[in-house]
PDB file of C-alpha atoms in Angstrom:
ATOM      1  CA  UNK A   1      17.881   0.488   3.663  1.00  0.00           C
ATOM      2  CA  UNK A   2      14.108   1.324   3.131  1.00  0.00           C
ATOM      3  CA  UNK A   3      11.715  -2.060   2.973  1.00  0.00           C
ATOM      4  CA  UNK A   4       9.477  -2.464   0.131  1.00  0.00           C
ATOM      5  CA  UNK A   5       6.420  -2.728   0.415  1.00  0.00           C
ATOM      6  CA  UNK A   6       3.762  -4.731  -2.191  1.00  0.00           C
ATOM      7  CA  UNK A   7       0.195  -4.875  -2.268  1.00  0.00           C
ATOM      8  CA  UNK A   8      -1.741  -8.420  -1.481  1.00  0.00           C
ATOM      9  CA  UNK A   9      -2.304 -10.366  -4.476  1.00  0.00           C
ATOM     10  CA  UNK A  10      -5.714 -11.226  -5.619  1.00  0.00           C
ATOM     11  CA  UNK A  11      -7.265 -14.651  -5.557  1.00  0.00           C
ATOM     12  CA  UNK A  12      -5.928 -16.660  -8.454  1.00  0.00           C
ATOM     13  CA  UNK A  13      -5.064 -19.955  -9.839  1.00  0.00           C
ATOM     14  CA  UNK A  14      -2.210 -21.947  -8.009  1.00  0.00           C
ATOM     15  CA  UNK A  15       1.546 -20.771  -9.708  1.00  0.00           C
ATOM     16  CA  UNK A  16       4.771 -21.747  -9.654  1.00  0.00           C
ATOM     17  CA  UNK A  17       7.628 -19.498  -9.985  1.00  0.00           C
ATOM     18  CA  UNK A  18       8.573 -18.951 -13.848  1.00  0.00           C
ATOM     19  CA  UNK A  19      12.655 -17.981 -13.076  1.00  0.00           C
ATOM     20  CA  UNK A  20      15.691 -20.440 -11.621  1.00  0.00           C
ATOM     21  CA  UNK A  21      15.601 -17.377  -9.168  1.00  0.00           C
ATOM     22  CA  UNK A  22      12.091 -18.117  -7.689  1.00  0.00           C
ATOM     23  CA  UNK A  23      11.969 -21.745  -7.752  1.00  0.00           C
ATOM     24  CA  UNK A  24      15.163 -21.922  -6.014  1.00  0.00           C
ATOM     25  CA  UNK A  25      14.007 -19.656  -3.268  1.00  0.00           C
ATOM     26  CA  UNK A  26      10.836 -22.365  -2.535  1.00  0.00           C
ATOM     27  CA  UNK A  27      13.735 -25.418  -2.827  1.00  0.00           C
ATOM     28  CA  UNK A  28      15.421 -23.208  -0.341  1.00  0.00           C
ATOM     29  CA  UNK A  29      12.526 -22.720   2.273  1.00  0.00           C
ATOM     30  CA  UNK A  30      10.976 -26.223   1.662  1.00  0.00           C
ATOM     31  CA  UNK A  31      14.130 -27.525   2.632  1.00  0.00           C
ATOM     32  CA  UNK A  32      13.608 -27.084   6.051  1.00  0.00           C
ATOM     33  CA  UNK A  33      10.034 -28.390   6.613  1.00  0.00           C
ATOM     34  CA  UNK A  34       8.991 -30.986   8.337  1.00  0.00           C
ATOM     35  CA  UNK A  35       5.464 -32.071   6.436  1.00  0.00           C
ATOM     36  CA  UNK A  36       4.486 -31.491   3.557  1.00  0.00           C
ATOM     37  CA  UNK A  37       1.136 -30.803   4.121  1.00  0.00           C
ATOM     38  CA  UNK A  38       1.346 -27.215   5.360  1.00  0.00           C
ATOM     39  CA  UNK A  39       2.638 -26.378   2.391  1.00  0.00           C
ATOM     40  CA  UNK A  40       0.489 -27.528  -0.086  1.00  0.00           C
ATOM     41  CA  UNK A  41      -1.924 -25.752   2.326  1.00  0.00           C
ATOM     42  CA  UNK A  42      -0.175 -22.483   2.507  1.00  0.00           C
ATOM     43  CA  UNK A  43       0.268 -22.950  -1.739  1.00  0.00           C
ATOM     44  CA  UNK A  44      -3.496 -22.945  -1.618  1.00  0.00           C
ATOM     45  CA  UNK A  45      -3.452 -20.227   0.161  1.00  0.00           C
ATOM     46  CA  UNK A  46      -1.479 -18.038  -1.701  1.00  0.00           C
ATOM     47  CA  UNK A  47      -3.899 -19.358  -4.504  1.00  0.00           C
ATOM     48  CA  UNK A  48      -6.961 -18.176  -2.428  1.00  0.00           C
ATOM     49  CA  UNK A  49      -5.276 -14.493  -2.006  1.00  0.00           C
ATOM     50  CA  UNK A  50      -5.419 -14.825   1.930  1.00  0.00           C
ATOM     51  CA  UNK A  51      -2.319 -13.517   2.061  1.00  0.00           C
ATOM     52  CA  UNK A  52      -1.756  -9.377   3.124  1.00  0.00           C
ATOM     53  CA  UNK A  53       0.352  -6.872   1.936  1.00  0.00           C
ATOM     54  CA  UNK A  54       3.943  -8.122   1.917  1.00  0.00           C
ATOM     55  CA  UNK A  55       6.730  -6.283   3.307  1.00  0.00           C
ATOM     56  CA  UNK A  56      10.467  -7.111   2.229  1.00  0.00           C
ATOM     57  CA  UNK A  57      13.360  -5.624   4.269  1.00  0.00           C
ATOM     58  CA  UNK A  58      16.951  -7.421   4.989  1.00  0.00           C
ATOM     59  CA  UNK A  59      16.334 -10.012   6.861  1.00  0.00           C
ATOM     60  CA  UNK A  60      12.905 -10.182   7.080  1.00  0.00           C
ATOM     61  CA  UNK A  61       9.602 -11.170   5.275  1.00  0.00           C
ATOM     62  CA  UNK A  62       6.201  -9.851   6.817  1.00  0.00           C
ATOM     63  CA  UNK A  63       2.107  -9.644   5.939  1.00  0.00           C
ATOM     64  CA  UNK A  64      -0.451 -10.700   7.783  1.00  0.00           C
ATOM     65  CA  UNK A  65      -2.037 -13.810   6.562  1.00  0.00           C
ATOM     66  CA  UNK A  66      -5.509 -15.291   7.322  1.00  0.00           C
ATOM     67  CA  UNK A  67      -7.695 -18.959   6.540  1.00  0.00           C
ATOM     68  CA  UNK A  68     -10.784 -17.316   5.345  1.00  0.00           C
ATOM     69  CA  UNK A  69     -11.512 -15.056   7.679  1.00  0.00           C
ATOM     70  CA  UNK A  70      -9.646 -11.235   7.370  1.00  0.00           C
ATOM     71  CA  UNK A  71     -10.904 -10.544  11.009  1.00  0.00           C
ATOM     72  CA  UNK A  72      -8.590 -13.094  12.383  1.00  0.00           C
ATOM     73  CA  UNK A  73      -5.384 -12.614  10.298  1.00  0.00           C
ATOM     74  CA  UNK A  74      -2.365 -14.123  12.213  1.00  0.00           C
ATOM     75  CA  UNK A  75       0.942 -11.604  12.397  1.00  0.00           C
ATOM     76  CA  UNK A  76       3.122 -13.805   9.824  1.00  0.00           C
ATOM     77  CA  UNK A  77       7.267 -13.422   9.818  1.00  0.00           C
ATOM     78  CA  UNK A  78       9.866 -15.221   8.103  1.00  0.00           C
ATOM     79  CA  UNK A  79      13.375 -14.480   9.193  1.00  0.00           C
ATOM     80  CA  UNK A  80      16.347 -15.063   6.571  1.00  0.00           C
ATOM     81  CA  UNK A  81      19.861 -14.838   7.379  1.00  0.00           C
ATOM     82  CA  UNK A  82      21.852 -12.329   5.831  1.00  0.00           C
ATOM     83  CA  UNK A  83      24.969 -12.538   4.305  1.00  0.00           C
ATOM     84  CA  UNK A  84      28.203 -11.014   5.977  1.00  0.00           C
ATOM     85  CA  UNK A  85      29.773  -8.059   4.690  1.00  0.00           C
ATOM     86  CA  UNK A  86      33.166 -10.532   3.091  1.00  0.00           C
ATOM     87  CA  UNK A  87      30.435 -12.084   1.024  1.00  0.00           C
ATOM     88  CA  UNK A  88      28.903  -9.143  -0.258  1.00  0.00           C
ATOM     89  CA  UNK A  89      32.647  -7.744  -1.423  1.00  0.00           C
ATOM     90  CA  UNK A  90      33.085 -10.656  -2.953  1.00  0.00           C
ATOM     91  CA  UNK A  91      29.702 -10.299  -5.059  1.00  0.00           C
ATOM     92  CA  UNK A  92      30.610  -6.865  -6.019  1.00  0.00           C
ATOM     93  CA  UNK A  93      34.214  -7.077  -7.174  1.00  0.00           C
ATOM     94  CA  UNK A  94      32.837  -9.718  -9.350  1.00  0.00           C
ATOM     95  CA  UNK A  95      29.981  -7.597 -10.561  1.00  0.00           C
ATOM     96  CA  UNK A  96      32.110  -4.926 -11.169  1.00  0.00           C
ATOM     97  CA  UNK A  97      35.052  -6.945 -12.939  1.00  0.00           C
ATOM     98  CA  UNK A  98      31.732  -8.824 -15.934  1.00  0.00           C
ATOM     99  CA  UNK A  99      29.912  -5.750 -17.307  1.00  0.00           C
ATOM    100  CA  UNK A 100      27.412  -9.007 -18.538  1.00  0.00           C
ATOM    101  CA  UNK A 101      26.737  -9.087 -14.564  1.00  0.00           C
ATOM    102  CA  UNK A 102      25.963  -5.471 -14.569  1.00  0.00           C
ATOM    103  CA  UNK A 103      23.607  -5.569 -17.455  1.00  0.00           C
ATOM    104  CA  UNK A 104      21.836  -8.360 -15.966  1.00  0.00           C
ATOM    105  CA  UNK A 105      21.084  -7.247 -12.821  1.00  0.00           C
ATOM    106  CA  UNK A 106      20.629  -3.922 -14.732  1.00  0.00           C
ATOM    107  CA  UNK A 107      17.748  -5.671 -16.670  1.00  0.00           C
ATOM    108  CA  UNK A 108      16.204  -7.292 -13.923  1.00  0.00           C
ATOM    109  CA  UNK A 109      17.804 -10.919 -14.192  1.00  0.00           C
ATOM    110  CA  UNK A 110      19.951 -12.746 -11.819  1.00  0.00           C
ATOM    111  CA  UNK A 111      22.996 -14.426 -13.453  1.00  0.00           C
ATOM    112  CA  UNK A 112      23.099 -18.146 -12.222  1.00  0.00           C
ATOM    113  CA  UNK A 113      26.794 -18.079 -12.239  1.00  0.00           C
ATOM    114  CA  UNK A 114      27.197 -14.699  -9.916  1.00  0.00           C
ATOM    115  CA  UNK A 115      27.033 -17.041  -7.311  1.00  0.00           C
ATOM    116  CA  UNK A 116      28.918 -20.555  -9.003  1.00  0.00           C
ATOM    117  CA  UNK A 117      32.080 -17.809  -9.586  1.00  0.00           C
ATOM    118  CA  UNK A 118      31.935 -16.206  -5.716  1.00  0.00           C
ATOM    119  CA  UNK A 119      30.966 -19.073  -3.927  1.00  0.00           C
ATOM    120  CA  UNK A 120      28.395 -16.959  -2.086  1.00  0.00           C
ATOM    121  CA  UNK A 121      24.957 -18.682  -1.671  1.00  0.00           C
ATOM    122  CA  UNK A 122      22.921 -15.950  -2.556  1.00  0.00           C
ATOM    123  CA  UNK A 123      20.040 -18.469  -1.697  1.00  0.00           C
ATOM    124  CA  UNK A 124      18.977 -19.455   1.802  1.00  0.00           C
ATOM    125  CA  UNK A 125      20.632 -22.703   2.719  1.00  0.00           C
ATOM    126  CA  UNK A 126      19.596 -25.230   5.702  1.00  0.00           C
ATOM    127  CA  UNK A 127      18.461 -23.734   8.511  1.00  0.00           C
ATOM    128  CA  UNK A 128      18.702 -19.856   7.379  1.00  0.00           C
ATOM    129  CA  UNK A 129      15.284 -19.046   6.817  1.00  0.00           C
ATOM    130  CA  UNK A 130      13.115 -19.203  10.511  1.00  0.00           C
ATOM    131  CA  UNK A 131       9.523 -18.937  10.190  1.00  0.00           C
ATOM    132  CA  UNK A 132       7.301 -16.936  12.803  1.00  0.00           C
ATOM    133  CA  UNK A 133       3.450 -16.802  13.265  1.00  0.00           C
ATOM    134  CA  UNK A 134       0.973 -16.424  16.383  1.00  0.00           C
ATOM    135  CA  UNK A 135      -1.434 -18.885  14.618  1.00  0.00           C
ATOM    136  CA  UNK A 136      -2.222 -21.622  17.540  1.00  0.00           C
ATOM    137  CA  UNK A 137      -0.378 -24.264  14.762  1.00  0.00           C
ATOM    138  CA  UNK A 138       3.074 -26.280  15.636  1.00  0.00           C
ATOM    139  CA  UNK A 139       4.067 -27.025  11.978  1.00  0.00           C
ATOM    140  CA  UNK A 140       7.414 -25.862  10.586  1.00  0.00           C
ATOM    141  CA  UNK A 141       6.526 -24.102   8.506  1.00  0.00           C
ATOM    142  CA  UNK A 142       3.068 -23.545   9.064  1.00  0.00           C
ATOM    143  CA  UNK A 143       0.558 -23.169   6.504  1.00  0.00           C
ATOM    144  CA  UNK A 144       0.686 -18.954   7.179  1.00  0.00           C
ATOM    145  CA  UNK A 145       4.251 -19.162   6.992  1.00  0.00           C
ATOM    146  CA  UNK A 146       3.668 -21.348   3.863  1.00  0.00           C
ATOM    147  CA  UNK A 147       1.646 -19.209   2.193  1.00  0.00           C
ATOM    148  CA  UNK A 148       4.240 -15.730   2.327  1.00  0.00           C
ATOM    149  CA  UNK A 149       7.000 -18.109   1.029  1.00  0.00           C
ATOM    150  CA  UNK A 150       4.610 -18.952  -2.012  1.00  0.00           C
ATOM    151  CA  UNK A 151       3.960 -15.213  -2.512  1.00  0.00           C
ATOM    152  CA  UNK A 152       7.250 -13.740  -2.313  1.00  0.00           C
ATOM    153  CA  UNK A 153       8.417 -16.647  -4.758  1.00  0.00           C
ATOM    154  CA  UNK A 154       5.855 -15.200  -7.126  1.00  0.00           C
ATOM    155  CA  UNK A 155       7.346 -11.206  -6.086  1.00  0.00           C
ATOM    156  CA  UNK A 156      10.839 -12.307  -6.575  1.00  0.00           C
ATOM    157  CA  UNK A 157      10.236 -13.698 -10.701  1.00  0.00           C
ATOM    158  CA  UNK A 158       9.703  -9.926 -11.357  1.00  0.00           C
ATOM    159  CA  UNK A 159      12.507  -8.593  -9.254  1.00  0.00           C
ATOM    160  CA  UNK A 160      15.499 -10.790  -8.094  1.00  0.00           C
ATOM    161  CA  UNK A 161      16.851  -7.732  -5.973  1.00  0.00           C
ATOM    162  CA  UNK A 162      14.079  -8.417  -3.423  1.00  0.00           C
ATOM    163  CA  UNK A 163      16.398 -11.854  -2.705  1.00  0.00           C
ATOM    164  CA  UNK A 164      19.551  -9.391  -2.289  1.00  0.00           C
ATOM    165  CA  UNK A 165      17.228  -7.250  -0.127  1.00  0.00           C
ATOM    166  CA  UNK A 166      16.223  -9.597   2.452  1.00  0.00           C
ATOM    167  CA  UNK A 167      20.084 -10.971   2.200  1.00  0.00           C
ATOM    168  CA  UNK A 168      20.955  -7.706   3.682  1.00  0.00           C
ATOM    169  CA  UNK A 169      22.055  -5.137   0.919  1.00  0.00           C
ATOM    170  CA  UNK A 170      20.342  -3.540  -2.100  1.00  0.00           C
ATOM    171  CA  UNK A 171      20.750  -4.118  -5.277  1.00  0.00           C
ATOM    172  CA  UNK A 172      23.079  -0.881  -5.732  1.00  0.00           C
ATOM    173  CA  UNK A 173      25.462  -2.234  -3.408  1.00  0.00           C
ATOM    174  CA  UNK A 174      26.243  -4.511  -6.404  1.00  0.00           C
ATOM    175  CA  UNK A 175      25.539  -1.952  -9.089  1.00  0.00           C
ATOM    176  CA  UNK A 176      27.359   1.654  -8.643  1.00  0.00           C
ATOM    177  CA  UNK A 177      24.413   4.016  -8.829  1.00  0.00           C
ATOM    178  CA  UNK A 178      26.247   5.767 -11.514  1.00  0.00           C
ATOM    179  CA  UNK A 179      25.636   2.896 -13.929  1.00  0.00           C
ATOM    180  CA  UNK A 180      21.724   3.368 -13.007  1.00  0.00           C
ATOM    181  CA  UNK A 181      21.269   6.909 -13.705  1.00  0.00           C
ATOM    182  CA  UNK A 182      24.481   8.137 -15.462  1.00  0.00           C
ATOM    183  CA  UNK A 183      22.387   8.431 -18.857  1.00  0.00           C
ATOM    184  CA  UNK A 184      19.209   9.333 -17.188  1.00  0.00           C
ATOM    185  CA  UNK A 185      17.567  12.917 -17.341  1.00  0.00           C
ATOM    186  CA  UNK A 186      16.360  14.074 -14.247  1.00  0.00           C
ATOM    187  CA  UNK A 187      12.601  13.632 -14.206  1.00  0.00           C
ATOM    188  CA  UNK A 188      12.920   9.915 -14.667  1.00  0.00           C
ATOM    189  CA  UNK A 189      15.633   9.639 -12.449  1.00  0.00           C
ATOM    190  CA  UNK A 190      13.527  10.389 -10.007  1.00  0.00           C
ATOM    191  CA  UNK A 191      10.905   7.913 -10.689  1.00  0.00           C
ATOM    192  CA  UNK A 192      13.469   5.322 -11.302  1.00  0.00           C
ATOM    193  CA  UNK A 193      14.593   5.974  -7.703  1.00  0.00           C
ATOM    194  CA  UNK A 194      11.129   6.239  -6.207  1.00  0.00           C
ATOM    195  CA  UNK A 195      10.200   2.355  -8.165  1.00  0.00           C
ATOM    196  CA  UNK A 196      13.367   1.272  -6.626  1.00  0.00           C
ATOM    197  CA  UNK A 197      12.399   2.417  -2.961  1.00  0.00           C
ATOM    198  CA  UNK A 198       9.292   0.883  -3.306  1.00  0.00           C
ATOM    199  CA  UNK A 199       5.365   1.553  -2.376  1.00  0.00           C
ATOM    200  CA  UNK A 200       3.579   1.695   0.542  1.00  0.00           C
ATOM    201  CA  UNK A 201       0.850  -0.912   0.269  1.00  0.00           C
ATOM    202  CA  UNK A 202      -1.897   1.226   0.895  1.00  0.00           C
ATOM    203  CA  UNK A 203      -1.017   4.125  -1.230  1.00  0.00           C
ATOM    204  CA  UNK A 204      -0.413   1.435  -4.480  1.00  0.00           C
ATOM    205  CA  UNK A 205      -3.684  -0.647  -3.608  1.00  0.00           C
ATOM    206  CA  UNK A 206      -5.306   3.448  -3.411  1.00  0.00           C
ATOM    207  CA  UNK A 207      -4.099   4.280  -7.240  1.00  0.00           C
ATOM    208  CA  UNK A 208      -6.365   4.443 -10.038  1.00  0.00           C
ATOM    209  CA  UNK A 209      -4.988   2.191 -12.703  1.00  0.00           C
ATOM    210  CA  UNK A 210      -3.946   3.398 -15.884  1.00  0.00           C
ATOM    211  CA  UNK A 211      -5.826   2.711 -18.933  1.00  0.00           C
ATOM    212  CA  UNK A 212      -3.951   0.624 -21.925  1.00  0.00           C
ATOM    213  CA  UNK A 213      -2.855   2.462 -24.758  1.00  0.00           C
ATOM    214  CA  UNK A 214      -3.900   1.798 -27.832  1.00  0.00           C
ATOM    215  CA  UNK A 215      -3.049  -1.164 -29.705  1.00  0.00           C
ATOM    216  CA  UNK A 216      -0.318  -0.549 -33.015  1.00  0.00           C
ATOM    217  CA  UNK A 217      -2.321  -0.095 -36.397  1.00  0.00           C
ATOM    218  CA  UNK A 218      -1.501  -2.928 -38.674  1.00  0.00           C
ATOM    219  CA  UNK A 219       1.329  -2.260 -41.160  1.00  0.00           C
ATOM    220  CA  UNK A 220       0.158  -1.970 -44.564  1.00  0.00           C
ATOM    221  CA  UNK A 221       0.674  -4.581 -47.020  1.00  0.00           C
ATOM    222  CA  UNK A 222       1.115  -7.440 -44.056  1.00  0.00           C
ATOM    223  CA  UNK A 223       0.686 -11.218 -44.616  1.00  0.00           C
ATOM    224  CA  UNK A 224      -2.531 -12.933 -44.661  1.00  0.00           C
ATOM    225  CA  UNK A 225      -2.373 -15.113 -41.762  1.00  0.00           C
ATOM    226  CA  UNK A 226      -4.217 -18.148 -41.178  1.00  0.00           C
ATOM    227  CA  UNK A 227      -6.867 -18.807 -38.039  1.00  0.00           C
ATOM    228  CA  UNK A 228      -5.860 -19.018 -34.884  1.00  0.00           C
ATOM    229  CA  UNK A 229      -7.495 -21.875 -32.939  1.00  0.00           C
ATOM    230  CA  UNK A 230      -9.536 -20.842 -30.056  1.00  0.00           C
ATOM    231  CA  UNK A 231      -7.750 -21.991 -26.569  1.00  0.00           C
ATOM    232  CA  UNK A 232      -8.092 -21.648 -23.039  1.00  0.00           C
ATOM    233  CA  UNK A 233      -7.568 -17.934 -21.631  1.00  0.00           C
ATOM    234  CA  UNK A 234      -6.315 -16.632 -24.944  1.00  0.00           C
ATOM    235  CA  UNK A 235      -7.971 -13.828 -26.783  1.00  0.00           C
ATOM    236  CA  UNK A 236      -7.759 -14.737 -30.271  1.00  0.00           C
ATOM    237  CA  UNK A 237      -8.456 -11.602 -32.141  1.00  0.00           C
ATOM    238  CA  UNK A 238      -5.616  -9.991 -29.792  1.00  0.00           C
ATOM    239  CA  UNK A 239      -3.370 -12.505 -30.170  1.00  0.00           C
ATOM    240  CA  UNK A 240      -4.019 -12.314 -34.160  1.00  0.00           C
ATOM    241  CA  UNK A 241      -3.993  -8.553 -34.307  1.00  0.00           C
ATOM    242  CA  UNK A 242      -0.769  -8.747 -32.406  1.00  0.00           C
ATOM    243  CA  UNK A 243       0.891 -11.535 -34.612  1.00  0.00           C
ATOM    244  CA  UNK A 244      -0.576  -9.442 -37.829  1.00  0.00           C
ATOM    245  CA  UNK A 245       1.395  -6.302 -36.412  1.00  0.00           C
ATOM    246  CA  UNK A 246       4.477  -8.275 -36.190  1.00  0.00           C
ATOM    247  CA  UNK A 247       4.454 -10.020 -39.548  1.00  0.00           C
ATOM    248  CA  UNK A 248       3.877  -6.850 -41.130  1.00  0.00           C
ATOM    249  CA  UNK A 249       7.029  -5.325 -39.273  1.00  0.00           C
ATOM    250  CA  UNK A 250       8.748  -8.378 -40.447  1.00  0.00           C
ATOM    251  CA  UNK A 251       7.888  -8.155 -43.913  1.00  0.00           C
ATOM    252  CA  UNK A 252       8.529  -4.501 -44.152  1.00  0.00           C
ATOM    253  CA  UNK A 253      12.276  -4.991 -42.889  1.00  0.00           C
ATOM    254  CA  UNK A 254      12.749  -7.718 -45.730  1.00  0.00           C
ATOM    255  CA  UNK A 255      11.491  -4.815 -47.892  1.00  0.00           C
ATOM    256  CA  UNK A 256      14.388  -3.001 -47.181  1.00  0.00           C
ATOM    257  CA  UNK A 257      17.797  -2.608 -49.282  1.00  0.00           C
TER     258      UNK A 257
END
């Protein structure tokens, strides 16, 4: 299996993890520390974008994380066991028997009961994820170690197969490949199965970004709607052209006999 690779994050506000998926991966991990200092130190950070391009493979979480400084970035691991070959037939007769299961994991969502029904902890429990960093520190984990945890957390809300990656198998081990691409054509298989493999850090961090297409016209004959109060990190006249585009769509299917 090919590891993924995913360019550093930049300096931010302080998240948490928005799916069950990602906030039980940090209940996982935090399980095993010791103090809970490092990792409100590594959550800052993971905040403070000091963490490196993050590499995913089975087994294995890697970037190179620093405290300020990116000429003295400590070599940061975290080992996680994988599961054993019983436990991923188990996974995938029961994927294959709920075509709900496939369409989930199809749609990038982890069912909470894949693992209730199997009995395999598809989450790390005590003792399964081993942190490794040559930072001088003696903390378990330390605030390096911390940090990647935070990251991949964040990495894992937007694709739950990462967590099947670094339990050993990809996600197609669980979904036939058929059920991927059956109704594909052939260009976009291909890109399909080049977003699956993943990018090399360097080459994604390289790549011009796209610019944003334009926004939908209004629909004619929409609702007047009221104004939108001004808030915190919220564009107002997007949000209102947005919510005019929609009400319009609404009111046009209401229209219809």
């Amino acid at each position: 299996m090919t590891p993924r690779g995913f360019p550093a994050f930049p300096p931010g506000r302080a998240r948490r993890p928005r799916t069950w998926w990602g906030t039980a991966w940090n209940r996982a991990w935090e399980a095993d520390a010791l103090d809970a200092r490092p990792l409100r130190a590594g959550r800052r950070l993971a905040a403070a974008g000091h963490v490196g391009a993050i590499t995913v493979s089975p087994g294995r979480l890697a970037a190179a994380v620093h405290d300020g400084d990116t000429e003295q970035a400590y070599a940061t691991r975290v080992r996680v066991a994988t599961l054993a070959d019983d436990d991923w037939d188990r996974l995938a007769g029961e994927v294959a028997a709920r075509a709900g299961h496939q369409a989930a994991l199809l749609a990038g969502q982890l069912p909470r009961d894949l693992a209730e029904v199997t009995g395999v902890p598809l989450l790390p429990g005590l003792g399964e994820v081993a942190p490794e960093c040559d930072c001088p520190e003696w903390d378990h984990p330390c605030r390096h170690a911390a940090a990647l945890c935070h990251q991949v957390s964040w990495l894992l809300d937007t694709d739950p197969a990462l967590l099947l990656l670094v339990r050993g198998r990809d996600a197609r081990t669980l979904v036939p490949t058929a059920a991927h691409h059956d109704d594909v054509p052939a260009p976009a298989t291909a890109t399909v199965r080049a977003a699956e493999a993943g990018t090399a850090a360097a080459e994604a961090y390289a790549r011009t970004v796209a610019p944003l297409p334009p926004p939908p016209a209004p629909v004619p004959g929409a609702p007047t709607l009221p104004l939108l109060p001004p808030g915190p990190d919220v564009d107002v006249d997007a949000l209102r052209a947005a919510v005019a585009v929609a009400a319009g769509r609404a009111a046009a299917l209401l229209k219809r006999p």
